[in-house]
Tab-separated table of C-alpha atoms in Angstrom:
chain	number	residue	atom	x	y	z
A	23	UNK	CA	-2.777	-21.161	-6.877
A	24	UNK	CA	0.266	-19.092	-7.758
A	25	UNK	CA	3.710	-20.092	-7.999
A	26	UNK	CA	5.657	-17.153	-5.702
A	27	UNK	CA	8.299	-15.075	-8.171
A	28	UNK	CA	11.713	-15.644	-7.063
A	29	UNK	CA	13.438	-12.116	-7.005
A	30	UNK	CA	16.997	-11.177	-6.663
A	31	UNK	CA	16.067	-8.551	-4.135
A	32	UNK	CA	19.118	-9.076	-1.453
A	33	UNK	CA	21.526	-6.583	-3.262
A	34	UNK	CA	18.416	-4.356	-3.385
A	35	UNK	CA	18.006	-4.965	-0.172
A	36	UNK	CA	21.311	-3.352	0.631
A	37	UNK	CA	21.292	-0.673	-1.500
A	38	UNK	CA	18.097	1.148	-0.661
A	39	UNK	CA	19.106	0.446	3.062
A	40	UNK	CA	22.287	2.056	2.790
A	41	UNK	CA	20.791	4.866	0.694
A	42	UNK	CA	17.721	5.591	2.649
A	43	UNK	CA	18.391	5.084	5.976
A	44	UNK	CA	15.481	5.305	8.406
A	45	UNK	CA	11.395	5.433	8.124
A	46	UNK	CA	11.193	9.484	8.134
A	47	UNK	CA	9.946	11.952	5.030
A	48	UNK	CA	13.597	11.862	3.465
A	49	UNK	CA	14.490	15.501	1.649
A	50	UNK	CA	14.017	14.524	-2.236
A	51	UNK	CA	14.657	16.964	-4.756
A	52	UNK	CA	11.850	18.316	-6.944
A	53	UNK	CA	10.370	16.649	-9.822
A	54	UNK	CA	12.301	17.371	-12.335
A	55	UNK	CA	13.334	14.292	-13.467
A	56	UNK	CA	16.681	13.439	-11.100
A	57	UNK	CA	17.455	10.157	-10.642
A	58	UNK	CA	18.627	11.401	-7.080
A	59	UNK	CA	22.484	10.235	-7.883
A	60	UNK	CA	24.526	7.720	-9.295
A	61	UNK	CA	25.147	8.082	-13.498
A	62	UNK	CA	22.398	6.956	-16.122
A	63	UNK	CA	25.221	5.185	-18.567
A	64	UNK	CA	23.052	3.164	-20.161
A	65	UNK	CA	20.840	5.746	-22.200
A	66	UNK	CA	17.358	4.144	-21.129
A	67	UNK	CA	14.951	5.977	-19.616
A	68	UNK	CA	12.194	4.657	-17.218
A	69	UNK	CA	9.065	7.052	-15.995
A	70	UNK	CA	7.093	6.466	-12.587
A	71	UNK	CA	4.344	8.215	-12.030
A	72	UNK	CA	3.396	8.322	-8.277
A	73	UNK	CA	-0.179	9.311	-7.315
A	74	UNK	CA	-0.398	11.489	-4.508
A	75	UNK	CA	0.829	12.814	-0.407
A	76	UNK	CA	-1.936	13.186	1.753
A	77	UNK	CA	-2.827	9.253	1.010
A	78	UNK	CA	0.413	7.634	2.519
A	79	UNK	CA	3.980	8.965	3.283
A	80	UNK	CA	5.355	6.166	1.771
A	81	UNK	CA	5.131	8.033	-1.738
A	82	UNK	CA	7.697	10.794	-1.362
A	83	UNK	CA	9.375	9.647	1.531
A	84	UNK	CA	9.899	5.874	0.806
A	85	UNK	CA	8.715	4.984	-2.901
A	86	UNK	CA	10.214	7.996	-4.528
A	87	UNK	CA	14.304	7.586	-2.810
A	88	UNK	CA	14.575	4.021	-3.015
A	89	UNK	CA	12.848	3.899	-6.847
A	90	UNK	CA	15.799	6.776	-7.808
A	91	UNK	CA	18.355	4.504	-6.229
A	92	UNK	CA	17.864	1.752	-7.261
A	93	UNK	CA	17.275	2.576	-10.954
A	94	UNK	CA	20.837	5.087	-11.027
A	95	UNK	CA	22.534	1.113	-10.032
A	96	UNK	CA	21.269	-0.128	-12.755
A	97	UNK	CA	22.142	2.489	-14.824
A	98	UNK	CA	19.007	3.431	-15.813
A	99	UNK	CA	17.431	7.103	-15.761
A	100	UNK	CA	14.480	7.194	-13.833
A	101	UNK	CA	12.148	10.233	-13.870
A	102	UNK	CA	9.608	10.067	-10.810
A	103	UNK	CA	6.788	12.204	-10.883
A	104	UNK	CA	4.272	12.625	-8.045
A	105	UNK	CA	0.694	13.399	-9.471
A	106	UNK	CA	-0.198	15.403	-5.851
A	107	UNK	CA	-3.642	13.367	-6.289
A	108	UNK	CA	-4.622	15.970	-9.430
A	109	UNK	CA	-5.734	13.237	-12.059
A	110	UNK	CA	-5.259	16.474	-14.713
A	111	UNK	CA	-1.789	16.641	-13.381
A	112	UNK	CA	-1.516	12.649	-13.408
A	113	UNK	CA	-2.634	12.822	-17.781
A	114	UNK	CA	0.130	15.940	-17.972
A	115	UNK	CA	3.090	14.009	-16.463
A	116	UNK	CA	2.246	11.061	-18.467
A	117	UNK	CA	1.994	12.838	-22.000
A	118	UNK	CA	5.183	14.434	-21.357
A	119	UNK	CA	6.982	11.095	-20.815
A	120	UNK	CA	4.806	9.619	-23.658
A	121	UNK	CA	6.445	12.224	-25.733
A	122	UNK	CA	9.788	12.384	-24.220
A	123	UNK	CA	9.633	9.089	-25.514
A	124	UNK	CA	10.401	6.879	-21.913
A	125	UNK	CA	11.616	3.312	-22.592
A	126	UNK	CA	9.076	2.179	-20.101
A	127	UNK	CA	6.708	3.767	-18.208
A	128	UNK	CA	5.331	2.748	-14.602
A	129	UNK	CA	2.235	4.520	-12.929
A	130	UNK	CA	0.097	4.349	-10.010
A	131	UNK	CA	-3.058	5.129	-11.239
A	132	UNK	CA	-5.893	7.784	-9.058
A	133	UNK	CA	-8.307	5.948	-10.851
A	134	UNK	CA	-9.228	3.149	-13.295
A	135	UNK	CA	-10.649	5.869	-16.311
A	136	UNK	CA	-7.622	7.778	-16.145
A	137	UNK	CA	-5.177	5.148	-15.850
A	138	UNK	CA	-6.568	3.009	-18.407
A	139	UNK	CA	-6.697	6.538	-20.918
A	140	UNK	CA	-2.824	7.368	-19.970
A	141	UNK	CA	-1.696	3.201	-20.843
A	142	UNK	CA	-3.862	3.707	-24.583
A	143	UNK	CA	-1.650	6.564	-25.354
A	144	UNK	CA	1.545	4.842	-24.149
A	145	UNK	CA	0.809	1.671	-26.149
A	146	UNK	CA	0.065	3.897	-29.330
A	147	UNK	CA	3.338	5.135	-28.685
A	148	UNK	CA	4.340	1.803	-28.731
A	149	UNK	CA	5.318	2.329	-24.651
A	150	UNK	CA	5.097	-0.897	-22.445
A	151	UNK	CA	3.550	-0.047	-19.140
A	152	UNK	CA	3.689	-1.430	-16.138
A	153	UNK	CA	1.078	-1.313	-13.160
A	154	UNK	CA	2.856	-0.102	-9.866
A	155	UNK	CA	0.650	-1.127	-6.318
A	156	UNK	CA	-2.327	-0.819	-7.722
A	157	UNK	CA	-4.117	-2.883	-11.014
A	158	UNK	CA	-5.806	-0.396	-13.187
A	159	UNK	CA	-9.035	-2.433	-14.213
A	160	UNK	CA	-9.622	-1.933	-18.077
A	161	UNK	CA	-6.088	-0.720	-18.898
A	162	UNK	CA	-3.578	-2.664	-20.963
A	163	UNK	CA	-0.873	-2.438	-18.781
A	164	UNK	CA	1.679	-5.844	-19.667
A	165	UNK	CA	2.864	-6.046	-15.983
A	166	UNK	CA	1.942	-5.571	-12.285
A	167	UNK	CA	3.871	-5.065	-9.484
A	168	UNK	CA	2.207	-4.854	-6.228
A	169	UNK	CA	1.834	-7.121	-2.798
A	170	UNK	CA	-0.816	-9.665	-2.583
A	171	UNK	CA	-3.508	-7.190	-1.541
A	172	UNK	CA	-5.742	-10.376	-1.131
A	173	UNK	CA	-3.414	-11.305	1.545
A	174	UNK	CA	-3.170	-8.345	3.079
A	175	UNK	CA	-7.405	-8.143	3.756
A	176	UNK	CA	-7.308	-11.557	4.912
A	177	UNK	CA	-4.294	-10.616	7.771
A	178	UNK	CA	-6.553	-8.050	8.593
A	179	UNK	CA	-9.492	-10.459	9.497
A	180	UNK	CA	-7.392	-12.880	11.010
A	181	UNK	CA	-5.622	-10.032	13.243
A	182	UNK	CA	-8.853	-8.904	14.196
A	183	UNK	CA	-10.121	-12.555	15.356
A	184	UNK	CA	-7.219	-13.064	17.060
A	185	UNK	CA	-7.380	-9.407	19.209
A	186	UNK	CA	-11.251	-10.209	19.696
A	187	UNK	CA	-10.529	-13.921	21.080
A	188	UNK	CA	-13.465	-16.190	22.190
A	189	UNK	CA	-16.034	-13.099	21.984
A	190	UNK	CA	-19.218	-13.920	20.815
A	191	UNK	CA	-21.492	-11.416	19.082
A	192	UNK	CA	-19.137	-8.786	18.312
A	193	UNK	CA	-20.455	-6.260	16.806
A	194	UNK	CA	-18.101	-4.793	13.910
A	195	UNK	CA	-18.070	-1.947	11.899
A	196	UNK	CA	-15.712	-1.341	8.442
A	197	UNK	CA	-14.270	1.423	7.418
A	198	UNK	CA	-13.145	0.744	3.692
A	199	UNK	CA	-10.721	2.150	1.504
A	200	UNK	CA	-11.591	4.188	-1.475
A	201	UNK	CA	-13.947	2.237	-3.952
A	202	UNK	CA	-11.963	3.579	-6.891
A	203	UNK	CA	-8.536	2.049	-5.657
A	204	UNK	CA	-8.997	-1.735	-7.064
A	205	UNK	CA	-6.491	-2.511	-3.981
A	206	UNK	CA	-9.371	-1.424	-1.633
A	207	UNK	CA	-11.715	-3.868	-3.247
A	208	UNK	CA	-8.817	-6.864	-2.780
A	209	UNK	CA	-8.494	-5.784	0.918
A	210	UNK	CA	-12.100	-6.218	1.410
A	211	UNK	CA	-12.173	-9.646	-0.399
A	212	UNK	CA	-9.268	-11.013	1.734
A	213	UNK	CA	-10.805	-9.606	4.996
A	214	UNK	CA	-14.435	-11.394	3.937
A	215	UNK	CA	-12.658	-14.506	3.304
A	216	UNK	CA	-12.111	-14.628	6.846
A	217	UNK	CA	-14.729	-12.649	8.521
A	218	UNK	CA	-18.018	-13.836	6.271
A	219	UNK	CA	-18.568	-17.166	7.795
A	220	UNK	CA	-18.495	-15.783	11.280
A	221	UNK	CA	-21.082	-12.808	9.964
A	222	UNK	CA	-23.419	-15.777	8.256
A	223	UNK	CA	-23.155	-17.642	11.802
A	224	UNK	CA	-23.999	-15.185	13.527
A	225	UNK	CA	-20.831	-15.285	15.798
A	226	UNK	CA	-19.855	-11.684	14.781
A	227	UNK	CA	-22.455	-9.092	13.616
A	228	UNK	CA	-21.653	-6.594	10.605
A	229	UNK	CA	-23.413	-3.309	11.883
A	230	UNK	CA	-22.113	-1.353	9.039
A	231	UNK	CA	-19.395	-1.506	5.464
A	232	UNK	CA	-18.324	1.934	4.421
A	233	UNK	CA	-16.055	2.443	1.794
A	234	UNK	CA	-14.231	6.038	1.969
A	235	UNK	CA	-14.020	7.855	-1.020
A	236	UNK	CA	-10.262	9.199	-1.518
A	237	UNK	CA	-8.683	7.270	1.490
A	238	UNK	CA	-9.585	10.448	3.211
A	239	UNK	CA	-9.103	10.383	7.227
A	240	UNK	CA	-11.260	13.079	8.178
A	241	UNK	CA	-13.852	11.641	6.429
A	242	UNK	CA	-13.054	8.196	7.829
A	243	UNK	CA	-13.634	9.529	11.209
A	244	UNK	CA	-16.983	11.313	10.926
A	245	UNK	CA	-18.083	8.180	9.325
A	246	UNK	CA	-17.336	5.985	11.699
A	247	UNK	CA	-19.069	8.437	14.170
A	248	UNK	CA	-22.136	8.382	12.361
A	249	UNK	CA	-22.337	4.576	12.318
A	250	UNK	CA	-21.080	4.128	16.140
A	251	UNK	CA	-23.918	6.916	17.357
A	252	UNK	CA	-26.456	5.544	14.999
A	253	UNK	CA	-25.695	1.875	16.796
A	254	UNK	CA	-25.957	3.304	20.337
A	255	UNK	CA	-22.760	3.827	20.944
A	256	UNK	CA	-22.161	-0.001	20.369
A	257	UNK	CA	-19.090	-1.627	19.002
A	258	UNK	CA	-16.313	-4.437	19.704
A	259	UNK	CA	-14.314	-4.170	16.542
A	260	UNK	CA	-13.591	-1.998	13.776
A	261	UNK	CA	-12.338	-3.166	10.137
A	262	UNK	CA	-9.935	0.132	9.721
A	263	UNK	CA	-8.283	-0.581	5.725
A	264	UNK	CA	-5.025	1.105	6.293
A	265	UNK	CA	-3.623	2.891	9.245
A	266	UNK	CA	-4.412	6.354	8.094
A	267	UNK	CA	-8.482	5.196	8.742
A	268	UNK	CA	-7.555	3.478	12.299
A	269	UNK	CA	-6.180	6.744	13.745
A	270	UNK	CA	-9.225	8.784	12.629
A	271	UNK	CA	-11.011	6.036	14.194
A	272	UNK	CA	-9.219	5.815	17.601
A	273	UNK	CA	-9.679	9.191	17.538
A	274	UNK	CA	-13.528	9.040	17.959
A	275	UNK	CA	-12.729	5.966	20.188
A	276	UNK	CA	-11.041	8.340	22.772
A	277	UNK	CA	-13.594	10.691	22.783
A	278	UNK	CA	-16.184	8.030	23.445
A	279	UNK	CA	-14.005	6.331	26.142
A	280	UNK	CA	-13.457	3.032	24.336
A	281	UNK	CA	-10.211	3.448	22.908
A	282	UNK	CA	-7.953	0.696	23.706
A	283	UNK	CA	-10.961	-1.932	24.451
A	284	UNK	CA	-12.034	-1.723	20.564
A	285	UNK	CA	-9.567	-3.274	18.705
A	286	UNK	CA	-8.569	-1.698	15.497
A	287	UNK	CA	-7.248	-3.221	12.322
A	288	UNK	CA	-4.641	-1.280	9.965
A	289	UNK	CA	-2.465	-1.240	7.020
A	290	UNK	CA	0.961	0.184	6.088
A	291	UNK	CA	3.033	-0.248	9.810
A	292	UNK	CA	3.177	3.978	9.698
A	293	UNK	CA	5.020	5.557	12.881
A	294	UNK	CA	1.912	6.080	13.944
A	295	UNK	CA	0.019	2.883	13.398
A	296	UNK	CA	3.122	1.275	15.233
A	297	UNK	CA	3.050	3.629	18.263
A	298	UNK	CA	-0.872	2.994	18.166
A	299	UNK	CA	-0.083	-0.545	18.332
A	300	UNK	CA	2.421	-0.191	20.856
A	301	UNK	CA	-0.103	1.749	23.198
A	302	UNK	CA	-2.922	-0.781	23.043
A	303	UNK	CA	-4.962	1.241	20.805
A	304	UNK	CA	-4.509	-0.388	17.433
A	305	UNK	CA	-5.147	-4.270	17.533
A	306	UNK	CA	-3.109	-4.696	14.478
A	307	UNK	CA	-1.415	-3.195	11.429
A	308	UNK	CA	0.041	-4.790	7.871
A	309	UNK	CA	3.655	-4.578	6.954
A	310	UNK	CA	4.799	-4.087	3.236
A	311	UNK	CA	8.306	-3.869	2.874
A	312	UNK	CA	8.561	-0.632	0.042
A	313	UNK	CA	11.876	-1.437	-0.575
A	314	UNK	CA	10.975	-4.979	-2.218
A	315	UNK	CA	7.898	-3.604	-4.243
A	316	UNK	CA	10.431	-0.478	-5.653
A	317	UNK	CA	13.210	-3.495	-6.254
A	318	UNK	CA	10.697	-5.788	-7.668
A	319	UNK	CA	9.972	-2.962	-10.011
A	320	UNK	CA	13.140	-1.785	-11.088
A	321	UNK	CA	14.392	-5.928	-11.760
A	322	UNK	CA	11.329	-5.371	-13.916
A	323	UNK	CA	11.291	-2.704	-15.956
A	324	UNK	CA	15.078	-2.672	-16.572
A	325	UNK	CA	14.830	-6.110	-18.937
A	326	UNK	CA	11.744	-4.977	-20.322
A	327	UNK	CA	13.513	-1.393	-21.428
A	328	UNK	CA	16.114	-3.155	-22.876
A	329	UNK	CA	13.687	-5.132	-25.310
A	330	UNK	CA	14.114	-8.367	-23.256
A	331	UNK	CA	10.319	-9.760	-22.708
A	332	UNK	CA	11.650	-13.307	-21.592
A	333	UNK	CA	13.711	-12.128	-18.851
A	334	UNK	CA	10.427	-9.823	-17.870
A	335	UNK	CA	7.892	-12.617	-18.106
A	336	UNK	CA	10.213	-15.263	-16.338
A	337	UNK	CA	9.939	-12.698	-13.121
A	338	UNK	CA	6.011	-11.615	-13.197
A	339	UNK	CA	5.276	-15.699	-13.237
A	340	UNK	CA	2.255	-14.773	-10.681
A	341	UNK	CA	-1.198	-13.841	-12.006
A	342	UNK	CA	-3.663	-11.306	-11.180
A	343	UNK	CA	-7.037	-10.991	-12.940
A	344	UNK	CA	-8.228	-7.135	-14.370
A	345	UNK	CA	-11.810	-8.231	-13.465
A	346	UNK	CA	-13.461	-4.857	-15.764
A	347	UNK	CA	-10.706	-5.834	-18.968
A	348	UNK	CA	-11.470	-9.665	-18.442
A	349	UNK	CA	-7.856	-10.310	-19.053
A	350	UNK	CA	-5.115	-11.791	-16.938
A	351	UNK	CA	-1.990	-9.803	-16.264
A	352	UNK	CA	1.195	-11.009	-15.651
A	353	UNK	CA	2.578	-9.858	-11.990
A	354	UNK	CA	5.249	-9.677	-9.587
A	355	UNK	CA	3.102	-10.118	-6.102
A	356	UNK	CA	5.029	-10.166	-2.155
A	357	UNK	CA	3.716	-11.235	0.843
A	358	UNK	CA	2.765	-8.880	3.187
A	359	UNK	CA	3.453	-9.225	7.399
A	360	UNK	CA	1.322	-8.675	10.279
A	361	UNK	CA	2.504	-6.736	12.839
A	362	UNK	CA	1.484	-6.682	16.236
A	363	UNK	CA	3.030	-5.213	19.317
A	364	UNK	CA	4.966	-8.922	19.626
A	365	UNK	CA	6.800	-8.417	16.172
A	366	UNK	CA	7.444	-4.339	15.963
A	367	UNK	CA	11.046	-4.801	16.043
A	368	UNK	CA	11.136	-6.670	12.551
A	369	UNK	CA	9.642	-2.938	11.312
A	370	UNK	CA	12.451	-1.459	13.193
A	371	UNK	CA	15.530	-3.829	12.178
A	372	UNK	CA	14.503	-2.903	8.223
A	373	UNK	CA	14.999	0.529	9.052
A	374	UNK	CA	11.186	1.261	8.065
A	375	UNK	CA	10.998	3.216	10.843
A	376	UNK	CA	13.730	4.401	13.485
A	377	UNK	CA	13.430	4.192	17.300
A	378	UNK	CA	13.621	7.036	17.989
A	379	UNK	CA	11.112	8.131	16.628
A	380	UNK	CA	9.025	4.851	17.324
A	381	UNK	CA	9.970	5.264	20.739
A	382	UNK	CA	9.436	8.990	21.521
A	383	UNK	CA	7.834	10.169	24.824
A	384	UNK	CA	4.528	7.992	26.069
A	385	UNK	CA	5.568	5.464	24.059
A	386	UNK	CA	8.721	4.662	25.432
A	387	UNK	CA	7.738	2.336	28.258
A	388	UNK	CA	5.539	0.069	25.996
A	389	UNK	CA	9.074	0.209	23.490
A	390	UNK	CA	11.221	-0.838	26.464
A	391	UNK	CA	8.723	-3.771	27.680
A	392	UNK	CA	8.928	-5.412	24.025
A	393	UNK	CA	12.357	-5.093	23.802
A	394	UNK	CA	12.497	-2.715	21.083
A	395	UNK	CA	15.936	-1.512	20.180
């Protein structure tokens, strides 16, 4: 049982609303270190390494603006660094922050091994380092900031229950996310908490669990062919971990002439998740609010640059376990939302994503009938 951190994220809230503006790939300038405006007058430095932007838009176009923001109002430097999914390029960024001598330093690791290498060197350097989204298993970071990723797996099963109602035998098929991303391996724990029991009782039938190496769609979609032909062409459900999977999914669902009667889980409440949602084809997605997990971060790493450890630990009061490092770390987790067609405006009022372009051409009937404005 964890005790929920209490987080002063309302003038956050504000901020990175009023500096952001809508869900769209917003024009950043290059790495070079920018703090994208406002004046660093306090003479610490913080370094974010990003990992990649084929995985999710959310890096560049979300993470990266409100992370720059928010750190230049607290007077704070922030140099954010996008790794472009290279985990060479990844160790490169890092040692030149290691050696640039960043008062903290915050990474989203591309996998455990090189995550866990880049937070030895920091701590040599006598660095603290914080876990951003995702727990690297064997590292040392002293913090983690992320959603509860748990939660988020177990929305997914019950949104899929829900869209499947009193069927009996459903026959479902998961498509994983990668098996190096420790977040994948929470989303699949959450989902089983939900979805196991009906599995063992024979209620719903697991045809096949695929993890996808790399989050990568294309591959995603000529799995889920594979397993859907190899089953007859036979399916009710699909476990999709993030909405990037679900498209390539619908995708082969079209072609087979079941999209829209298979529901289809998701993850991140994309533009295109939503307007899959919107359309019928998507069951469900999960909403994380970037703009809390880049806040929760900066309330973070600000007391911890300045030396302050108490002011860090009294915020990261939740737990999460490093299962390879058989340690606890101290974390900062949100709650996620689910979002079905019933709740898309929440997505919309937080200026995630913008109607128009939600609510752009086939989708702008199913837009007006919710409501959505």
């Amino acid at each position: 049982m964890r005790v929920r951190s209490m987080l002063a994220l309302t003038s956050g809230l504000v901020l990175v609303l009023a500096g952001c503006g809508a869900n769209q790939a917003s024009e950043t300038p290059e790495d070079t270190g920018s703090t994208g405006g406002g004046a660093a007058d306090t003479g610490l430095v913080v370094g974010v390494i990003l990992p990649d932007t084929e995985s999710s838009a959310r890096w560049e176009g979300f993470d990266k603006p409100y992370l720059e923001s928010a750190f230049a109002e607290a007077g704070v430097e922030a140099d954010v660094q996008n790794a472009q999914g290279d985990i060479q390029r990844f160790s490169t960024i890092a040692d030149q922050m290691i050696q640039r001598g960043v008062d903290v330093l915050a990474l989203t690791n591309l996998s455990n091994e090189s995550g866990a290498a880049v937070q030895q060197r920091a701590e040599a350097a006598g660095i603290p380092t914080i876990d951003y989204d995702r727990l690297t298993l064997g590292g040392n970071a002293q913090y983690y900031v992320s959603f509860d990723n748990t939660q988020v797996g177990r929305l997914q099963g019950e949104g899929l229950v829900e869209c499947l109602g009193d069927q009996s035998g459903a026959q479902i098929i998961e498509i994983q996310g990668s098996p190096t991303d420790s977040n994948a391996t929470l989303f699949q724990e959450g989902q089983r908490e939900i979805l196991q029991p009906l599995y063992d009782s024979g209620e719903y039938e697991l045809v096949q669990s695929q993890p996808i190496d790399q989050w990568e769609n294309q591959v995603g979609g000529r799995t889920f062919q594979q397993i859907l032909t190899s089953n007859g062409g036979e399916v009710d459900g699909v476990v999709a971990a993030n909405d990037g999977l679900a498209g390539a999914v619908i995708t082969v669902l079209q072609q087979a002439g079941l999209a829209g009667e298979v529901p289809v889980t998701g993850q991140d409440a994309s533009p295109e998740g939503l307007r899959s949602i919107l359309l019928g084809d998507q069951c469900m997605t999960v909403y994380k609010p970037v703009f809390t997990e880049a806040q929760a971060l900066v309330d973070l790493a600000v007391p911890l640059a300045q030396g302050d450890t108490e002011a860090a630990d009294a915020l990261a009061s939740d737990v999460s376990t490093d299962t390879e490092g058989d340690r606890e770390v101290a974390s900062v987790l949100l709650d996620p939302v689910l979002v079905t067609s019933e709740n898309v405006q929440q997505v919309v009022d937080d200026e995630w994503v913008s109607v128009e372009d939600l609510c752009a051409g086939e989708v702008a009937d199913a837009c007006s009938e919710q409501g959505i404005s």
